Tab-separated table of C-alpha atoms in Angstrom:
chain	number	residue	atom	x	y	z
V	26	MET	CA	15.303	-7.018	4.795
V	27	LEU	CA	13.248	-5.677	7.683
V	28	ARG	CA	10.332	-3.467	6.642
V	29	LEU	CA	9.190	-0.777	9.051
V	30	LEU	CA	5.816	0.694	8.148
V	31	GLY	CA	5.265	4.096	9.712
V	32	ARG	CA	5.863	7.817	9.264
V	33	SER	CA	9.160	9.117	10.573
V	34	THR	CA	7.463	11.794	12.701
V	35	SER	CA	5.635	9.279	14.895
V	36	GLY	CA	7.114	8.935	18.368
V	37	ASN	CA	6.320	5.227	18.373
V	38	VAL	CA	7.995	4.726	15.004
V	39	GLN	CA	10.997	6.673	16.283
V	40	LYS	CA	11.387	4.125	19.102
V	41	VAL	CA	11.852	1.365	16.550
V	42	ILE	CA	14.192	3.422	14.364
V	43	PHE	CA	16.246	4.224	17.465
V	44	LEU	CA	16.700	0.533	18.220
V	45	LEU	CA	17.393	-0.499	14.621
V	46	GLU	CA	20.063	2.180	14.357
V	47	GLU	CA	21.514	1.432	17.788
V	48	ILE	CA	22.089	-2.225	16.992
V	49	GLY	CA	23.021	-1.685	13.347
V	50	LEU	CA	20.256	-3.570	11.540
V	51	SER	CA	19.561	-2.642	7.935
V	52	TYR	CA	15.926	-1.847	7.202
V	53	VAL	CA	13.472	-0.208	4.847
V	54	ARG	CA	11.089	2.381	6.265
V	55	GLU	CA	7.893	3.017	4.345
V	56	ASP	CA	5.587	6.001	4.869
V	57	TYR	CA	2.355	4.948	6.551
V	58	GLY	CA	-0.060	6.786	8.811
V	59	ARG	CA	-1.706	10.167	9.281
V	60	GLN	CA	-1.013	12.331	6.197
V	61	PHE	CA	-0.403	9.295	4.010
V	62	GLY	CA	-3.914	7.958	4.577
V	63	ASN	CA	-2.972	4.340	3.991
V	64	THR	CA	-3.468	2.594	7.322
V	65	THR	CA	-7.222	2.090	6.883
V	66	THR	CA	-6.938	-0.056	3.763
V	67	ASP	CA	-7.894	-3.711	3.882
V	68	ALA	CA	-4.318	-4.631	2.995
V	69	TYR	CA	-2.883	-2.718	5.965
V	70	ARG	CA	-5.561	-3.932	8.370
V	71	LYS	CA	-4.560	-7.498	7.543
V	72	LEU	CA	-1.129	-6.598	8.891
V	73	ASN	CA	-2.289	-4.444	11.801
V	74	PRO	CA	-5.981	-4.533	12.774
V	75	ASN	CA	-5.596	-1.305	14.762
V	76	SER	CA	-4.804	0.768	11.642
V	77	LYS	CA	-1.933	2.399	13.523
V	78	VAL	CA	1.833	2.592	13.175
V	79	PRO	CA	4.385	1.130	13.481
V	80	THR	CA	4.185	-2.299	11.962
V	81	LEU	CA	7.344	-4.354	11.489
V	82	ILE	CA	7.610	-7.080	8.855
V	83	ASP	CA	10.436	-9.587	9.239
V	84	GLY	CA	9.980	-12.179	6.523
V	85	ASP	CA	6.773	-14.011	7.396
V	86	VAL	CA	6.606	-12.434	10.858
V	87	VAL	CA	4.413	-9.356	11.300
V	88	ILE	CA	4.551	-7.439	14.579
V	89	TRP	CA	2.626	-4.407	15.795
V	90	GLU	CA	2.741	-2.395	19.028
V	91	SER	CA	5.998	-0.498	19.317
V	92	ASN	CA	7.159	-1.936	22.635
V	93	THR	CA	6.465	-5.475	21.425
V	94	ILE	CA	8.549	-4.725	18.336
V	95	LEU	CA	11.379	-3.539	20.600
V	96	ARG	CA	11.236	-6.738	22.635
V	97	TYR	CA	11.229	-8.879	19.493
V	98	LEU	CA	14.232	-7.164	17.955
V	99	ALA	CA	16.176	-7.207	21.211
V	100	ALA	CA	15.456	-10.893	21.778
V	101	LEU	CA	16.824	-11.731	18.335
V	102	HIS	CA	19.664	-9.275	17.955
V	103	ALA	CA	20.527	-7.487	21.208
V	104	PRO	CA	19.601	-9.468	24.336
V	105	ALA	CA	21.978	-7.335	26.395
V	106	LEU	CA	19.453	-4.496	26.080
V	107	THR	CA	17.083	-6.379	28.341
V	108	GLY	CA	18.031	-8.273	31.479
V	109	ALA	CA	19.929	-11.499	32.051
V	110	THR	CA	17.412	-12.817	34.586
V	111	PRO	CA	13.638	-12.536	34.948
V	112	ALA	CA	14.146	-10.112	37.827
V	113	GLU	CA	16.438	-7.908	35.737
V	114	LYS	CA	13.972	-7.974	32.845
V	115	THR	CA	11.293	-6.561	35.135
V	116	GLU	CA	13.519	-3.576	35.911
V	117	VAL	CA	13.607	-2.721	32.208
V	118	GLU	CA	10.106	-3.685	31.182
V	119	ARG	CA	8.258	-2.038	34.050
V	120	TRP	CA	9.307	1.331	32.634
V	121	MET	CA	8.223	0.339	29.143
V	122	ASP	CA	4.821	-0.637	30.529
V	123	TRP	CA	4.709	2.483	32.701
V	124	LEU	CA	5.101	4.576	29.568
V	125	LEU	CA	1.933	3.058	28.123
V	126	ALA	CA	-0.069	2.832	31.330
V	127	SER	CA	0.847	6.083	33.093
V	128	VAL	CA	2.178	8.477	30.458
V	129	ASN	CA	0.597	7.780	27.100
V	130	THR	CA	-2.959	9.052	27.643
V	131	ALA	CA	-1.839	12.415	28.994
V	132	TYR	CA	0.996	12.635	26.478
V	133	VAL	CA	-1.334	12.178	23.508
V	134	ALA	CA	-3.829	14.696	24.880
V	135	VAL	CA	-1.181	17.349	25.491
V	136	PHE	CA	0.500	16.622	22.162
V	137	LYS	CA	-2.782	17.316	20.350
V	138	ASP	CA	-3.706	20.513	22.194
V	139	ALA	CA	-0.573	22.199	23.587
V	140	LYS	CA	0.033	24.407	20.547
V	141	LYS	CA	-3.613	25.416	20.141
V	142	PRO	CA	-4.964	28.703	21.522
V	143	VAL	CA	-6.286	28.244	25.051
V	144	GLU	CA	-9.890	28.647	23.926
V	145	GLU	CA	-9.522	25.805	21.422
V	146	ARG	CA	-8.073	23.244	23.826
V	147	SER	CA	-10.077	20.324	25.168
V	148	ALA	CA	-11.918	20.887	28.412
V	149	ASP	CA	-9.682	18.412	30.231
V	150	PHE	CA	-6.400	19.850	28.933
V	151	ALA	CA	-5.301	21.205	32.324
V	152	THR	CA	-5.981	17.862	33.974
V	153	GLN	CA	-4.091	15.958	31.302
V	154	ALA	CA	-1.156	18.381	31.497
V	155	ALA	CA	-1.053	17.967	35.282
V	156	ASP	CA	-1.084	14.183	34.907
V	157	LEU	CA	1.773	14.372	32.420
V	158	VAL	CA	3.824	16.590	34.709
V	159	ALA	CA	3.200	14.204	37.599
V	160	ALA	CA	4.527	11.318	35.508
V	161	MET	CA	7.575	13.317	34.448
V	162	LYS	CA	8.307	14.062	38.089
V	163	ILE	CA	8.169	10.342	38.875
V	164	LEU	CA	10.763	9.595	36.214
V	165	ASP	CA	12.845	12.587	37.285
V	166	GLY	CA	12.854	11.324	40.863
V	167	HIS	CA	13.859	7.853	39.726
V	168	LEU	CA	16.732	9.223	37.633
V	169	ALA	CA	18.157	11.347	40.429
V	170	GLY	CA	21.674	10.010	40.969
V	171	ARG	CA	21.381	7.641	38.009
V	172	ASP	CA	22.667	7.818	34.438
V	173	PHE	CA	20.247	5.194	33.121
V	174	VAL	CA	16.697	4.097	33.846
V	175	ALA	CA	17.463	0.439	34.622
V	176	LEU	CA	20.357	-1.897	35.394
V	177	GLY	CA	22.890	0.932	35.425
V	178	ARG	CA	23.272	0.800	31.649
V	179	PHE	CA	21.578	1.591	28.353
V	180	THR	CA	18.560	-0.698	27.852
V	181	LEU	CA	15.236	-0.899	26.064
V	182	ALA	CA	13.894	1.424	28.746
V	183	GLU	CA	15.887	4.262	27.172
V	184	VAL	CA	14.796	3.237	23.686
V	185	ALA	CA	11.117	3.270	24.588
V	186	LEU	CA	11.101	6.376	26.760
V	187	ALA	CA	13.447	8.807	25.022
V	188	PRO	CA	11.456	9.732	21.872
V	189	ILE	CA	8.388	10.444	23.987
V	190	MET	CA	10.136	12.242	26.848
V	191	LYS	CA	11.977	14.492	24.409
V	192	ARG	CA	8.610	15.764	23.206
V	193	CYS	CA	7.227	16.052	26.724
V	194	LEU	CA	10.163	18.237	27.749
V	195	GLY	CA	9.418	20.527	24.818
V	196	PHE	CA	5.695	20.982	25.395
V	197	PRO	CA	4.673	24.590	26.191
V	198	ILE	CA	3.112	23.743	29.539
V	199	GLU	CA	3.864	24.893	33.044
V	200	ARG	CA	5.953	22.453	35.013
V	201	PRO	CA	8.668	22.472	37.658
V	202	ASP	CA	12.277	21.804	36.745
V	203	VAL	CA	13.072	18.147	36.195
V	204	PRO	CA	16.880	18.313	36.236
V	205	ALA	CA	17.619	14.590	36.358
V	206	LEU	CA	15.230	13.859	33.507
V	207	ALA	CA	16.617	16.758	31.468
V	208	LYS	CA	20.188	15.554	32.042
V	209	TRP	CA	19.254	12.014	31.016
V	210	GLN	CA	17.532	13.269	27.875
V	211	ALA	CA	20.501	15.449	26.947
V	212	ALA	CA	22.765	12.397	27.143
V	213	ILE	CA	20.410	10.364	24.948
V	214	ASP	CA	20.299	13.231	22.445
V	215	GLN	CA	24.024	12.733	21.872
V	216	ARG	CA	23.636	9.149	20.687
V	217	PRO	CA	23.979	8.946	16.879
V	218	ALA	CA	21.152	6.417	16.649
V	219	PHE	CA	18.788	8.785	18.448
V	220	ALA	CA	19.776	11.623	16.138
V	221	VAL	CA	18.728	9.455	13.200
V	222	ALA	CA	15.497	8.417	14.890
V	223	THR	CA	14.471	12.016	15.508
V	224	GLY	CA	15.498	13.262	12.064
V	225	ALA	CA	18.566	15.211	13.129
V	226	LYS	CA	20.881	13.197	10.870
V	227	PRO	CA	20.477	10.725	7.973
V	228	SER	CA	20.767	6.995	8.344
V	229	THR	CA	23.452	4.854	6.774
V	230	LEU	CA	21.391	1.700	7.368
V	231	VAL	CA	18.065	2.494	5.748
V	232	SER	CA	17.442	1.366	2.168
V	233	ALA	CA	15.079	2.928	-0.357
V	234	ALA	CA	11.538	1.581	-0.132
Protein backbone atom coordinates (compact mmCIF):
# COMPACT_ATOMS: atom_id res chain seq x y z
CA MET A 1 0.00 0.00 0.00
CA LEU A 2 1.31 3.43 -0.94
CA ARG A 3 1.86 5.77 2.01
CA LEU A 4 1.53 9.49 1.41
CA LEU A 5 2.91 11.58 4.26
CA GLY A 6 1.51 15.10 4.27
CA ARG A 7 -1.38 17.25 5.45
CA SER A 8 -4.37 17.39 3.14
CA THR A 9 -4.33 21.21 3.04
CA SER A 10 -0.90 21.41 1.40
CA GLY A 11 -1.02 22.35 -2.27
CA ASN A 12 1.91 20.06 -2.99
CA VAL A 13 0.25 17.15 -1.21
CA GLN A 14 -2.94 17.87 -3.16
CA LYS A 15 -1.00 17.38 -6.42
CA VAL A 16 -0.16 13.83 -5.39
CA ILE A 17 -3.68 13.08 -4.14
CA PHE A 18 -5.03 14.39 -7.45
CA LEU A 19 -2.87 11.95 -9.39
CA LEU A 20 -3.52 8.97 -7.11
CA GLU A 21 -7.26 9.54 -7.41
CA GLU A 22 -7.11 10.19 -11.15
CA ILE A 23 -5.41 6.89 -11.88
CA GLY A 24 -7.24 4.91 -9.20
CA LEU A 25 -4.39 3.84 -6.92
CA SER A 26 -5.24 2.89 -3.36
CA TYR A 27 -3.20 4.70 -0.73
CA VAL A 28 -2.93 5.72 2.90
CA ARG A 29 -2.49 9.41 3.69
CA GLU A 30 -0.93 10.27 7.03
CA ASP A 31 -0.99 13.73 8.63
CA TYR A 32 2.45 15.33 8.54
CA GLY A 33 3.58 18.94 8.44
CA ARG A 34 2.77 22.35 9.88
CA GLN A 35 0.21 21.94 12.70
CA PHE A 36 1.20 18.32 13.28
CA GLY A 37 4.77 19.25 14.15
CA ASN A 38 6.23 15.93 13.08
CA THR A 39 8.43 16.68 10.09
CA THR A 40 11.45 17.78 12.15
CA THR A 41 11.91 14.45 13.92
CA ASP A 42 14.96 12.33 13.20
CA ALA A 43 12.68 9.59 11.88
CA TYR A 44 11.06 11.89 9.32
CA ARG A 45 14.34 13.52 8.32
CA LYS A 46 15.67 10.08 7.43
CA LEU A 47 12.85 9.89 4.90
CA ASN A 48 12.99 13.51 3.74
CA PRO A 49 16.00 15.63 4.75
CA ASN A 50 14.11 18.83 3.90
CA SER A 51 11.53 18.29 6.67
CA LYS A 52 8.77 19.17 4.21
CA VAL A 53 5.77 17.42 2.69
CA PRO A 54 4.87 15.39 0.74
CA THR A 55 6.85 12.22 1.05
CA LEU A 56 5.70 9.07 -0.73
CA ILE A 57 6.65 5.59 0.47
CA ASP A 58 6.21 2.73 -1.99
CA GLY A 59 7.60 -0.37 -0.32
CA ASP A 60 11.33 0.23 0.00
CA VAL A 61 11.22 3.29 -2.27
CA VAL A 62 11.00 6.71 -0.63
CA ILE A 63 10.40 9.77 -2.80
CA TRP A 64 10.18 13.46 -1.93
CA GLU A 65 9.53 16.57 -4.03
CA SER A 66 5.97 16.62 -5.31
CA ASN A 67 6.75 16.84 -9.02
CA THR A 68 9.23 13.97 -8.75
CA ILE A 69 6.54 11.92 -7.03
CA LEU A 70 4.18 12.70 -9.92
CA ARG A 71 6.75 11.57 -12.47
CA TYR A 72 7.42 8.36 -10.54
CA LEU A 73 3.77 7.41 -10.26
CA ALA A 74 3.06 8.25 -13.89
CA ALA A 75 6.05 6.24 -15.10
CA LEU A 76 4.81 3.18 -13.21
CA HIS A 77 1.06 3.45 -13.57
CA ALA A 78 0.00 6.08 -16.12
CA PRO A 79 2.63 6.75 -18.81
CA ALA A 80 -0.04 8.31 -21.03
CA LEU A 81 -0.02 11.31 -18.67
CA THR A 82 3.43 12.24 -19.91
CA GLY A 83 4.60 12.13 -23.51
CA ALA A 84 5.36 9.28 -25.88
CA THR A 85 8.62 10.82 -27.10
CA PRO A 86 11.32 12.92 -25.44
CA ALA A 87 10.04 15.96 -27.32
CA GLU A 88 6.49 15.39 -26.09
CA LYS A 89 7.73 14.91 -22.53
CA THR A 90 9.33 18.35 -22.65
CA GLU A 91 5.96 19.89 -23.49
CA VAL A 92 4.54 18.49 -20.26
CA GLU A 93 7.53 18.83 -17.98
CA ARG A 94 8.49 22.37 -18.91
CA TRP A 95 5.27 23.55 -17.27
CA MET A 96 5.94 21.46 -14.18
CA ASP A 97 9.39 23.04 -13.92
CA TRP A 98 7.98 26.48 -14.71
CA LEU A 99 5.68 26.13 -11.72
CA LEU A 100 8.68 25.70 -9.43
CA ALA A 101 11.01 28.15 -11.12
CA SER A 102 8.66 31.01 -12.04
CA VAL A 103 5.58 30.71 -9.83
CA ASN A 104 6.46 29.13 -6.52
CA THR A 105 8.42 31.93 -4.83
CA ALA A 106 5.76 34.55 -5.48
CA TYR A 107 2.96 32.09 -4.76
CA VAL A 108 4.33 31.22 -1.32
CA ALA A 109 4.90 34.88 -0.45
CA VAL A 110 1.38 35.91 -1.47
CA PHE A 111 -0.13 32.86 0.20
CA LYS A 112 1.47 33.86 3.51
CA ASP A 113 0.54 37.55 3.42
CA ALA A 114 -2.55 38.09 1.23
CA LYS A 115 -5.06 37.77 4.08
CA LYS A 116 -3.08 39.92 6.51
CA PRO A 117 -3.85 43.62 7.03
CA VAL A 118 -1.80 45.77 4.67
CA GLU A 119 0.38 47.08 7.49
CA GLU A 120 1.35 43.54 8.50
CA ARG A 121 2.42 42.34 5.06
CA SER A 122 6.05 41.88 4.08
CA ALA A 123 7.77 44.84 2.51
CA ASP A 124 8.07 43.04 -0.82
CA PHE A 125 4.44 41.89 -0.95
CA ALA A 126 3.51 44.18 -3.86
CA THR A 127 6.49 42.98 -5.87
CA GLN A 128 5.70 39.33 -5.19
CA ALA A 129 2.03 39.85 -6.08
CA ALA A 130 3.04 41.53 -9.34
CA ASP A 131 5.37 38.64 -10.15
CA LEU A 132 2.59 36.16 -9.48
CA VAL A 133 0.16 38.04 -11.70
CA ALA A 134 2.76 38.16 -14.46
CA ALA A 135 3.14 34.38 -14.27
CA MET A 136 -0.62 33.87 -14.31
CA LYS A 137 -0.84 36.02 -17.43
CA ILE A 138 1.79 33.84 -19.11
CA LEU A 139 -0.25 30.72 -18.44
CA ASP A 140 -3.45 32.49 -19.45
CA GLY A 141 -1.88 33.50 -22.76
CA HIS A 142 -0.68 29.95 -23.36
CA LEU A 143 -4.14 28.52 -22.66
CA ALA A 144 -5.93 30.89 -25.02
CA GLY A 145 -7.58 28.64 -27.59
CA ARG A 146 -6.51 25.49 -25.74
CA ASP A 147 -8.36 23.13 -23.41
CA PHE A 148 -5.20 21.64 -21.92
CA VAL A 149 -1.70 22.85 -21.09
CA ALA A 150 0.21 20.30 -23.19
CA LEU A 151 -0.30 17.74 -25.95
CA GLY A 152 -3.96 18.64 -26.38
CA ARG A 153 -4.99 16.35 -23.53
CA PHE A 154 -4.95 15.92 -19.76
CA THR A 155 -1.37 15.37 -18.54
CA LEU A 156 0.84 15.77 -15.50
CA ALA A 157 0.95 19.47 -16.34
CA GLU A 158 -2.67 19.76 -15.19
CA VAL A 159 -1.97 17.66 -12.11
CA ALA A 160 0.94 19.82 -11.02
CA LEU A 161 -0.53 23.21 -11.85
CA ALA A 162 -4.19 22.96 -10.87
CA PRO A 163 -3.99 22.84 -7.04
CA ILE A 164 -1.69 25.86 -7.03
CA MET A 165 -3.51 27.89 -9.70
CA LYS A 166 -6.83 27.36 -7.94
CA ARG A 167 -5.39 29.15 -4.92
CA CYS A 168 -3.78 31.86 -7.02
CA LEU A 169 -7.12 32.64 -8.65
CA GLY A 170 -8.65 33.05 -5.21
CA PHE A 171 -6.04 35.36 -3.70
CA PRO A 172 -7.39 38.83 -2.77
CA ILE A 173 -4.96 40.71 -4.99
CA GLU A 174 -5.48 43.07 -7.88
CA ARG A 175 -5.06 41.44 -11.24
CA PRO A 176 -6.51 41.64 -14.74
CA ASP A 177 -8.97 39.05 -15.98
CA VAL A 178 -7.37 35.78 -17.01
CA PRO A 179 -10.30 34.21 -18.88
CA ALA A 180 -8.47 31.28 -20.46
CA LEU A 181 -6.86 30.31 -17.17
CA ALA A 182 -10.17 30.67 -15.32
CA LYS A 183 -11.93 28.50 -17.92
CA TRP A 184 -9.23 25.84 -17.67
CA GLN A 185 -9.43 25.84 -13.88
CA ALA A 186 -13.22 25.56 -13.94
CA ALA A 187 -12.93 22.47 -16.13
CA ILE A 188 -10.37 20.90 -13.78
CA ASP A 189 -12.65 21.66 -10.83
CA GLN A 190 -15.23 19.32 -12.35
CA ARG A 191 -12.94 16.30 -12.26
CA PRO A 192 -13.89 13.96 -9.38
CA ALA A 193 -10.25 13.31 -8.55
CA PHE A 194 -9.59 17.03 -8.15
CA ALA A 195 -12.62 17.38 -5.90
CA VAL A 196 -11.12 14.73 -3.63
CA ALA A 197 -7.69 16.35 -3.73
CA THR A 198 -9.07 19.71 -2.65
CA GLY A 199 -11.37 18.30 0.03
CA ALA A 200 -14.65 18.88 -1.78
CA LYS A 201 -15.59 15.19 -1.68
CA PRO A 202 -14.36 12.06 0.15
CA SER A 203 -12.14 9.46 -1.41
CA THR A 204 -13.13 5.88 -2.10
CA LEU A 205 -9.47 4.87 -2.51
CA VAL A 206 -7.86 6.07 0.70
CA SER A 207 -7.46 3.63 3.59
CA ALA A 208 -7.25 4.46 7.29
CA ALA A 209 -3.71 5.21 8.45
